[in-house]
Coordinates of C-alpha atoms in Angstrom, one line a residue:
Chain W
M125 CA -27.2 0.6 34.1
T126 CA -28.2 4.0 35.5
D127 CA -24.7 5.5 35.4
Q128 CA -24.3 4.6 31.7
P129 CA -24.9 7.3 29.1
T130 CA -28.1 7.1 27.1
A131 CA -28.2 6.4 23.4
F132 CA -28.6 10.1 22.5
E133 CA -25.7 11.1 24.8
R134 CA -23.5 8.4 23.3
F135 CA -24.3 9.8 19.8
V136 CA -23.7 13.4 20.6
Q137 CA -20.6 12.8 22.6
G138 CA -18.9 10.9 19.7
I139 CA -19.2 13.8 17.3
L140 CA -17.3 16.5 19.2
P141 CA -17.0 16.3 23.0
E142 CA -15.4 12.8 22.8
N143 CA -14.2 13.0 19.1
P144 CA -12.1 9.9 18.5
V145 CA -9.3 11.8 16.9
F146 CA -9.3 15.2 18.4
R147 CA -10.2 14.3 22.0
Q148 CA -9.4 10.6 22.5
L149 CA -6.4 10.5 20.0
L150 CA -7.5 7.1 18.7
G151 CA -7.1 5.8 15.2
L152 CA -4.2 7.9 14.4
C153 CA -2.6 5.5 11.8
P154 CA -5.3 6.0 9.2
T155 CA -5.7 9.7 10.3
L156 CA -2.1 10.4 9.3
A157 CA -1.9 8.0 6.4
V158 CA -4.8 8.5 4.2
T159 CA -5.6 12.1 4.7
N160 CA -3.5 13.5 1.7
G161 CA -6.8 13.8 -0.3
M162 CA -10.5 14.0 0.4
K163 CA -11.4 10.9 -1.6
P164 CA -9.2 8.3 0.2
A165 CA -10.1 10.0 3.6
L166 CA -13.8 9.7 3.0
T167 CA -13.5 6.1 1.7
M168 CA -11.6 5.3 4.9
A169 CA -14.2 7.1 7.1
C170 CA -17.0 5.1 5.4
S171 CA -15.2 1.8 5.8
V172 CA -14.5 2.5 9.5
A173 CA -18.1 3.5 9.9
F174 CA -19.3 0.3 8.4
V175 CA -16.9 -1.8 10.5
L176 CA -17.6 0.1 13.7
L177 CA -21.4 -0.1 13.3
C178 CA -21.4 -3.8 12.5
A179 CA -19.0 -4.7 15.2
N180 CA -20.8 -2.7 17.8
I181 CA -24.2 -4.3 16.9
V182 CA -22.8 -7.9 16.9
I183 CA -20.8 -7.4 20.2
S184 CA -23.9 -5.8 21.9
L185 CA -26.1 -8.7 20.7
I186 CA -23.8 -11.3 22.3
R187 CA -22.7 -9.1 25.3
N188 CA -24.3 -11.5 27.8
L189 CA -22.5 -14.5 26.4
L190 CA -19.0 -12.9 26.6
K191 CA -16.5 -14.4 29.1
P192 CA -14.3 -11.5 30.5
H193 CA -11.0 -13.2 29.7
L194 CA -12.0 -14.1 26.1
R195 CA -13.7 -10.9 25.2
I196 CA -10.8 -9.3 23.4
V197 CA -10.5 -12.4 21.2
V198 CA -14.2 -12.1 20.3
F199 CA -13.8 -8.3 19.6
T200 CA -10.8 -8.9 17.3
L201 CA -12.5 -11.9 15.5
T202 CA -15.7 -9.8 14.8
I203 CA -13.8 -6.8 13.7
A204 CA -11.5 -8.8 11.4
A205 CA -14.5 -10.4 9.7
F206 CA -16.1 -7.1 8.9
V207 CA -12.8 -5.5 7.8
T208 CA -12.3 -8.4 5.3
I209 CA -15.8 -7.8 3.9
A210 CA -15.1 -4.1 3.5
D211 CA -11.7 -4.8 1.9
R212 CA -13.1 -7.3 -0.6
F213 CA -16.0 -5.0 -1.4
L214 CA -13.7 -2.0 -2.2
A215 CA -11.5 -4.3 -4.3
A216 CA -14.6 -5.5 -6.3
Y217 CA -16.4 -2.2 -6.8
F218 CA -13.9 0.6 -6.2
F219 CA -10.7 -1.1 -7.6
Q220 CA -8.6 2.0 -8.0
M221 CA -9.4 3.3 -4.5
S222 CA -8.7 0.0 -3.1
K223 CA -5.2 0.1 -4.8
T224 CA -4.6 3.7 -3.5
L225 CA -5.5 2.8 0.1
G226 CA -3.5 -0.5 -0.2
P227 CA -2.9 -2.1 3.2
Y228 CA -4.7 0.6 5.2
I229 CA -8.1 -1.0 4.8
P230 CA -6.9 -4.4 6.2
L231 CA -5.2 -2.4 8.9
I232 CA -8.6 -1.2 10.2
I233 CA -8.5 -4.5 12.2
V234 CA -5.9 -2.8 14.5
N235 CA -7.7 0.6 14.7
C236 CA -8.0 0.9 18.4
L237 CA -11.0 3.2 18.0
I238 CA -13.2 0.3 17.2
I239 CA -11.9 -2.1 19.8
C240 CA -12.3 0.7 22.4
R241 CA -16.0 1.2 21.4
C242 CA -16.7 -2.4 21.7
E243 CA -15.1 -2.4 25.2
V244 CA -16.5 0.8 26.5
C245 CA -20.0 0.7 25.0
A246 CA -21.1 -2.2 23.0
S247 CA -20.1 -4.9 25.5
K248 CA -22.1 -3.2 28.2
Q249 CA -25.2 -1.5 26.6
S250 CA -28.2 -2.3 24.5
V251 CA -28.1 -2.7 20.7
F252 CA -29.7 0.6 20.1
T253 CA -27.3 2.5 22.3
A254 CA -24.3 0.7 20.8
A255 CA -25.6 1.5 17.2
S256 CA -26.0 5.2 18.1
D257 CA -22.6 5.3 19.7
A258 CA -21.1 3.7 16.6
M259 CA -22.8 6.3 14.5
G260 CA -21.7 9.2 16.7
Q261 CA -18.0 8.0 16.8
A262 CA -18.1 7.3 13.1
I263 CA -19.4 10.8 12.2
G264 CA -16.7 12.2 14.6
F265 CA -14.0 10.2 12.9
G266 CA -15.2 11.2 9.5
L267 CA -15.3 14.9 10.5
A268 CA -11.8 14.7 11.8
L269 CA -10.4 12.9 8.7
S270 CA -12.1 15.2 6.3
S271 CA -11.0 18.4 8.2
I272 CA -7.4 17.2 8.0
A273 CA -7.7 16.0 4.4
A274 CA -9.3 19.3 3.4
V275 CA -6.4 21.4 4.7
R276 CA -3.8 19.0 3.2
E277 CA -5.4 18.6 -0.2
I278 CA -6.2 22.4 -0.6
L279 CA -2.8 23.6 0.6
G280 CA -0.8 20.7 -1.0
T281 CA -2.4 20.6 -4.4
G282 CA -4.7 23.6 -4.7
M283 CA -7.6 21.2 -5.2
F284 CA -10.6 19.9 -3.3
F285 CA -12.0 16.5 -4.3
G286 CA -9.7 16.8 -7.3
I287 CA -11.4 20.1 -8.4
R288 CA -9.2 23.2 -8.5
V289 CA -10.2 25.7 -5.8
L290 CA -7.1 27.9 -5.5
P291 CA -5.8 29.9 -8.5
E292 CA -3.6 28.2 -10.9
N293 CA -0.5 30.1 -9.8
W294 CA -0.8 28.8 -6.3
P295 CA 2.6 27.3 -5.4
D296 CA 1.6 23.8 -4.2
W297 CA 2.9 23.2 -0.7
V298 CA 4.0 19.7 -1.6
I299 CA 5.0 19.0 2.1
M300 CA 1.3 19.0 2.9
V301 CA 0.6 15.9 1.0
L302 CA 3.7 14.2 2.2
P303 CA 3.9 12.5 5.6
P304 CA 5.2 15.6 7.5
G305 CA 2.2 17.5 6.4
A306 CA -0.1 15.0 8.2
F307 CA 1.7 15.6 11.4
L308 CA 1.7 19.4 11.1
T309 CA -2.0 19.5 10.2
L310 CA -3.0 17.1 13.0
G311 CA -0.9 19.0 15.5
L312 CA -2.3 22.4 14.5
L313 CA -5.9 21.2 14.4
L314 CA -5.5 19.5 17.8
G315 CA -4.2 22.8 19.2
L316 CA -7.0 24.7 17.6
V317 CA -9.6 22.3 19.1
N318 CA -8.1 22.5 22.6
W319 CA -7.8 26.3 22.3
I320 CA -11.6 26.6 21.5
E321 CA -12.3 24.3 24.5
L322 CA -10.1 26.5 26.8
I323 CA -11.9 29.6 25.7
K324 CA -15.3 28.0 26.2
S325 CA -14.5 26.8 29.8
R326 CA -13.0 30.2 30.7
R327 CA -16.2 31.9 29.5
A328 CA -18.3 29.4 31.5
S329 CA -16.5 30.1 34.8
Chain E
M53 CA -20.7 -31.0 35.5
N54 CA -18.1 -29.0 37.1
F55 CA -15.5 -30.7 35.0
F56 CA -17.4 -29.7 31.9
K57 CA -17.8 -26.1 33.0
N58 CA -14.1 -25.7 33.4
S59 CA -13.0 -27.5 30.2
N60 CA -11.6 -25.4 27.4
L61 CA -14.5 -26.2 25.1
A62 CA -17.1 -24.8 27.5
Q63 CA -14.9 -21.6 27.9
A64 CA -14.3 -21.1 24.1
W65 CA -17.6 -22.3 22.6
L66 CA -18.5 -18.7 21.6
V67 CA -15.2 -18.0 19.9
L68 CA -15.3 -21.2 18.1
L69 CA -19.0 -20.6 17.0
L70 CA -18.2 -17.1 15.8
A71 CA -15.1 -18.2 14.0
T72 CA -17.2 -20.8 12.1
V73 CA -20.0 -18.3 11.3
F74 CA -17.7 -15.6 10.2
G75 CA -15.5 -18.0 8.2
T76 CA -18.5 -19.3 6.4
A77 CA -19.7 -15.8 5.7
L78 CA -16.4 -14.7 4.3
A79 CA -16.1 -17.8 2.1
G80 CA -19.5 -16.9 0.7
I81 CA -18.4 -13.3 0.0
Q82 CA -15.1 -14.4 -1.5
V83 CA -17.0 -16.8 -3.9
K84 CA -19.3 -14.0 -4.9
L85 CA -16.8 -11.2 -5.2
S86 CA -13.6 -12.8 -6.5
P87 CA -14.9 -13.0 -10.1
V88 CA -15.4 -9.3 -10.0
I89 CA -12.0 -8.6 -8.5
E90 CA -10.3 -10.9 -11.0
A91 CA -12.2 -9.0 -13.9
N92 CA -10.8 -5.7 -12.4
K93 CA -7.3 -7.1 -12.5
T94 CA -7.7 -8.4 -16.0
R95 CA -9.1 -5.0 -17.2
E96 CA -6.1 -3.3 -15.6
T97 CA -3.8 -5.7 -17.2
M98 CA -5.3 -5.0 -20.6
E99 CA -5.0 -1.3 -20.1
K100 CA -1.3 -1.5 -19.1
I101 CA -0.3 -3.8 -22.0
P102 CA 0.4 -1.0 -24.6
D103 CA 2.5 0.9 -22.1
L104 CA 4.5 -2.1 -21.2
V105 CA 5.6 -3.2 -24.8
L106 CA 5.8 0.1 -26.6
D107 CA 7.7 3.2 -26.1
T108 CA 5.8 5.9 -24.1
S109 CA 5.7 8.1 -27.2
M110 CA 4.3 5.3 -29.3
A111 CA 1.9 4.1 -26.6
T112 CA 0.2 7.4 -26.6
Q113 CA -0.3 7.3 -30.3
T114 CA -1.3 3.7 -30.5
A115 CA -4.8 3.1 -29.2
T116 CA -5.4 -0.3 -27.6
Q117 CA -7.7 -1.3 -30.4
D118 CA -4.8 -1.0 -32.9
L119 CA -3.1 -3.9 -31.1
I120 CA -4.0 -7.6 -31.3
I121 CA -3.5 -9.0 -27.9
Q122 CA -3.6 -12.8 -27.6
S123 CA -3.3 -14.5 -24.3
R124 CA -1.8 -17.9 -23.6
V125 CA -0.5 -19.7 -20.6
I126 CA 3.1 -21.0 -20.5
E127 CA 3.6 -24.1 -18.4
I128 CA 7.0 -24.7 -16.9
E129 CA 8.0 -27.8 -14.9
K130 CA 10.8 -27.1 -12.6
N131 CA 12.0 -29.3 -9.6
G132 CA 8.8 -31.2 -9.9
I133 CA 6.6 -28.1 -9.5
T134 CA 4.5 -26.9 -12.4
K135 CA 4.4 -23.2 -12.8
F136 CA 1.8 -21.3 -14.9
Y137 CA 2.7 -18.0 -16.5
P138 CA -0.2 -16.1 -18.3
V139 CA 1.5 -14.4 -21.3
Y140 CA -0.1 -11.9 -23.5
D141 CA 1.4 -11.7 -27.1
V142 CA 1.1 -8.2 -28.5
Q143 CA 0.9 -7.7 -32.3
Q144 CA 0.5 -4.6 -34.4
K145 CA -2.4 -4.4 -36.8
N146 CA -0.1 -5.2 -39.7
G147 CA 0.9 -8.5 -38.1
S148 CA 4.4 -7.6 -36.8
L149 CA 5.1 -8.8 -33.3
A150 CA 5.5 -5.9 -30.9
G151 CA 6.3 -7.9 -27.8
H152 CA 5.1 -10.0 -24.9
V153 CA 3.7 -9.2 -21.4
A154 CA 4.0 -11.9 -18.7
K155 CA 2.1 -11.9 -15.4
A156 CA 4.1 -13.4 -12.5
R157 CA 3.8 -13.5 -8.8
G158 CA 6.2 -14.1 -5.9
Q159 CA 6.7 -13.7 -2.2
G160 CA 7.3 -10.1 -1.1
Y161 CA 8.2 -8.9 2.3
A162 CA 4.5 -8.7 3.5
D163 CA 2.5 -10.7 1.0
K164 CA 2.5 -12.0 -2.5
I165 CA 3.6 -9.4 -5.1
E166 CA 1.9 -9.6 -8.6
V167 CA 3.8 -8.1 -11.5
L168 CA 3.4 -7.5 -15.2
I169 CA 6.7 -7.7 -17.2
G170 CA 6.9 -6.3 -20.7
L171 CA 9.3 -7.9 -23.1
D172 CA 10.3 -7.2 -26.7
A173 CA 9.6 -9.7 -29.4
G174 CA 11.6 -12.9 -28.4
G175 CA 12.2 -11.6 -24.9
N176 CA 15.7 -10.1 -25.4
T177 CA 15.1 -6.8 -23.4
I178 CA 12.8 -5.7 -20.7
T179 CA 10.4 -3.0 -22.0
G180 CA 8.4 -2.3 -18.9
L181 CA 7.4 -3.3 -15.4
F182 CA 4.1 -2.8 -13.6
I183 CA 3.1 -3.8 -10.1
L184 CA -0.4 -5.3 -10.2
D185 CA -0.8 -6.1 -6.5
Q186 CA 1.2 -5.7 -3.4
K187 CA 0.8 -5.2 0.3
E188 CA 4.4 -4.0 1.2
T189 CA 5.1 -1.7 4.1
P190 CA 3.6 1.7 3.4
G191 CA 6.3 4.4 3.0
L192 CA 9.1 1.9 2.4
G193 CA 8.3 -1.2 0.5
N194 CA 5.3 0.2 -1.4
K195 CA 7.8 2.5 -3.2
I196 CA 8.1 -0.4 -5.6
V197 CA 5.0 0.8 -7.4
E198 CA 6.6 4.2 -8.2
K199 CA 7.3 4.8 -11.8
T200 CA 10.8 6.1 -11.2
W201 CA 11.8 2.9 -9.5
R202 CA 10.1 0.6 -12.0
D203 CA 11.5 2.4 -15.0
Q204 CA 15.1 1.2 -14.1
F205 CA 14.1 -2.1 -15.5
I206 CA 13.4 -0.7 -19.0
N207 CA 16.0 -1.6 -21.7
K208 CA 17.7 -4.2 -19.4
L209 CA 18.9 -7.1 -21.3
S210 CA 17.3 -10.4 -20.2
D211 CA 20.2 -12.8 -20.7
T212 CA 22.0 -11.6 -17.4
P213 CA 20.2 -11.8 -14.2
L214 CA 19.6 -8.5 -12.6
I215 CA 21.1 -7.7 -9.1
V216 CA 19.9 -5.2 -6.5
V217 CA 22.8 -2.9 -5.3
K218 CA 23.0 -0.1 -2.7
S219 CA 25.0 2.2 -5.0
K220 CA 25.5 1.7 -8.7
T221 CA 29.0 0.7 -9.9
G222 CA 28.1 1.1 -13.6
Q223 CA 27.4 -2.5 -14.5
P224 CA 24.4 -2.7 -16.9
N225 CA 22.5 -5.3 -14.8
E226 CA 22.3 -3.3 -11.6
I227 CA 19.0 -2.2 -10.0
D228 CA 19.1 0.6 -7.3
G229 CA 17.6 -0.9 -4.2
I230 CA 15.0 1.2 -2.3
S231 CA 16.7 2.3 1.0
G232 CA 14.8 0.7 3.8
A233 CA 13.2 -1.9 1.6
T234 CA 15.9 -4.1 0.4
I235 CA 13.7 -7.2 0.7
S236 CA 10.9 -5.7 -1.4
S237 CA 13.4 -4.5 -4.0
R238 CA 15.0 -7.9 -4.2
S239 CA 11.6 -9.7 -4.3
V240 CA 10.6 -7.8 -7.4
T241 CA 13.9 -8.2 -9.1
G242 CA 13.9 -11.9 -8.2
I243 CA 10.4 -12.4 -9.7
V244 CA 11.6 -10.6 -12.9
N245 CA 14.8 -12.8 -13.1
T246 CA 12.9 -16.1 -12.5
T247 CA 10.1 -15.2 -14.8
I248 CA 12.3 -14.3 -17.7
A249 CA 14.6 -17.3 -17.2
D250 CA 11.6 -19.6 -17.2
I251 CA 9.5 -18.3 -20.1
R252 CA 12.1 -16.8 -22.5
P253 CA 12.9 -20.1 -24.3
R254 CA 9.1 -20.6 -24.8
L255 CA 8.1 -17.2 -26.1
L256 CA 8.8 -17.9 -29.8
P257 CA 7.3 -19.1 -31.9
I258 CA 3.8 -18.1 -30.8
P259 CA 1.5 -21.0 -31.0
K260 CA -1.1 -20.7 -33.8
T261 CA -4.6 -20.0 -32.6
E262 CA -7.7 -20.3 -34.8
E263 CA -8.4 -16.9 -36.3
T264 CA -11.7 -15.5 -34.9
E265 CA -13.0 -13.2 -37.5

């Protein structure tokens, strides 16, 4: 276990150095699909955080019982159970948001970010480390989603969380809330993050 | 002993156990939350009813409390299968019948599609269509929820079945299909056709219910 990162390292790495979207390019389906506004993006981020945390804890608890060739089945089963809980919960208490997100909440089951964390961290490390890894990755995912959603919602509708932030005569860039806007924003932000990393490493050397 | 160790049951006991535990937990959650979800759907249905039976201009003027909405269930037996259609009869305050709203569901491309169909009094023309629940493909099939597509159904006569076409030829019973989502378009149109054919003979007269004053 000595070569495994500690709980704190796991937590910090998830937020920026190993950001699930900008560094690992995982979970891109929700990243592209629900970031046309801040509210759906944050709902998605919270749902993913819940599923990720619960799945990581359960997998870490049973990690010594896992059989190598059956582990993926166990991961999927666990994730699917928590995703269904999240989906039913949203349908019961956030009905309109649940309708807006539609099939993207059930689709968290196939979000490779979660299965990746189960495989890389939770199935090998203690419950506490797995939980802090889940928190770090969830925060990183939330940051990525909200940064993309902020750009798209502000440029596309002139609003932020549904509140007007740009002047009334702002010509809404409709393309930003449409699917191409998702690709454009993700590409540009990815470029920006990589550029910052590049400058950092040049300064270091 | 070795035989037992290699058996499928010994290999998969964890998977089976987890499946049972999660299944039970989900059943519990379903039992607890489904009344809330159903209540949400009923509330949405009630909110949409004025839009579905009245013209848009009238719907904005008429508040929901000015309408008397009565619900009943129409039972249809077809090919040995009994179908249930929840129907809401909408009356103006002065007692004149404004129309009916029927709730129906059918198989879509991905999952069941649940719709509300607005009909005028007696069910001769369609006055509105609303998609209550769907899980169609994002970007293609889920365009059935868009108002521009749904509004095609308004003012269609209900005695001729509607058909989905790729390009309109001017026939009054044509519905423009969504490109890339022919199955979803056909499913919705099919649900509308079947529902109207099933319930239209039974819409009038409205069964008398005891007045609750």
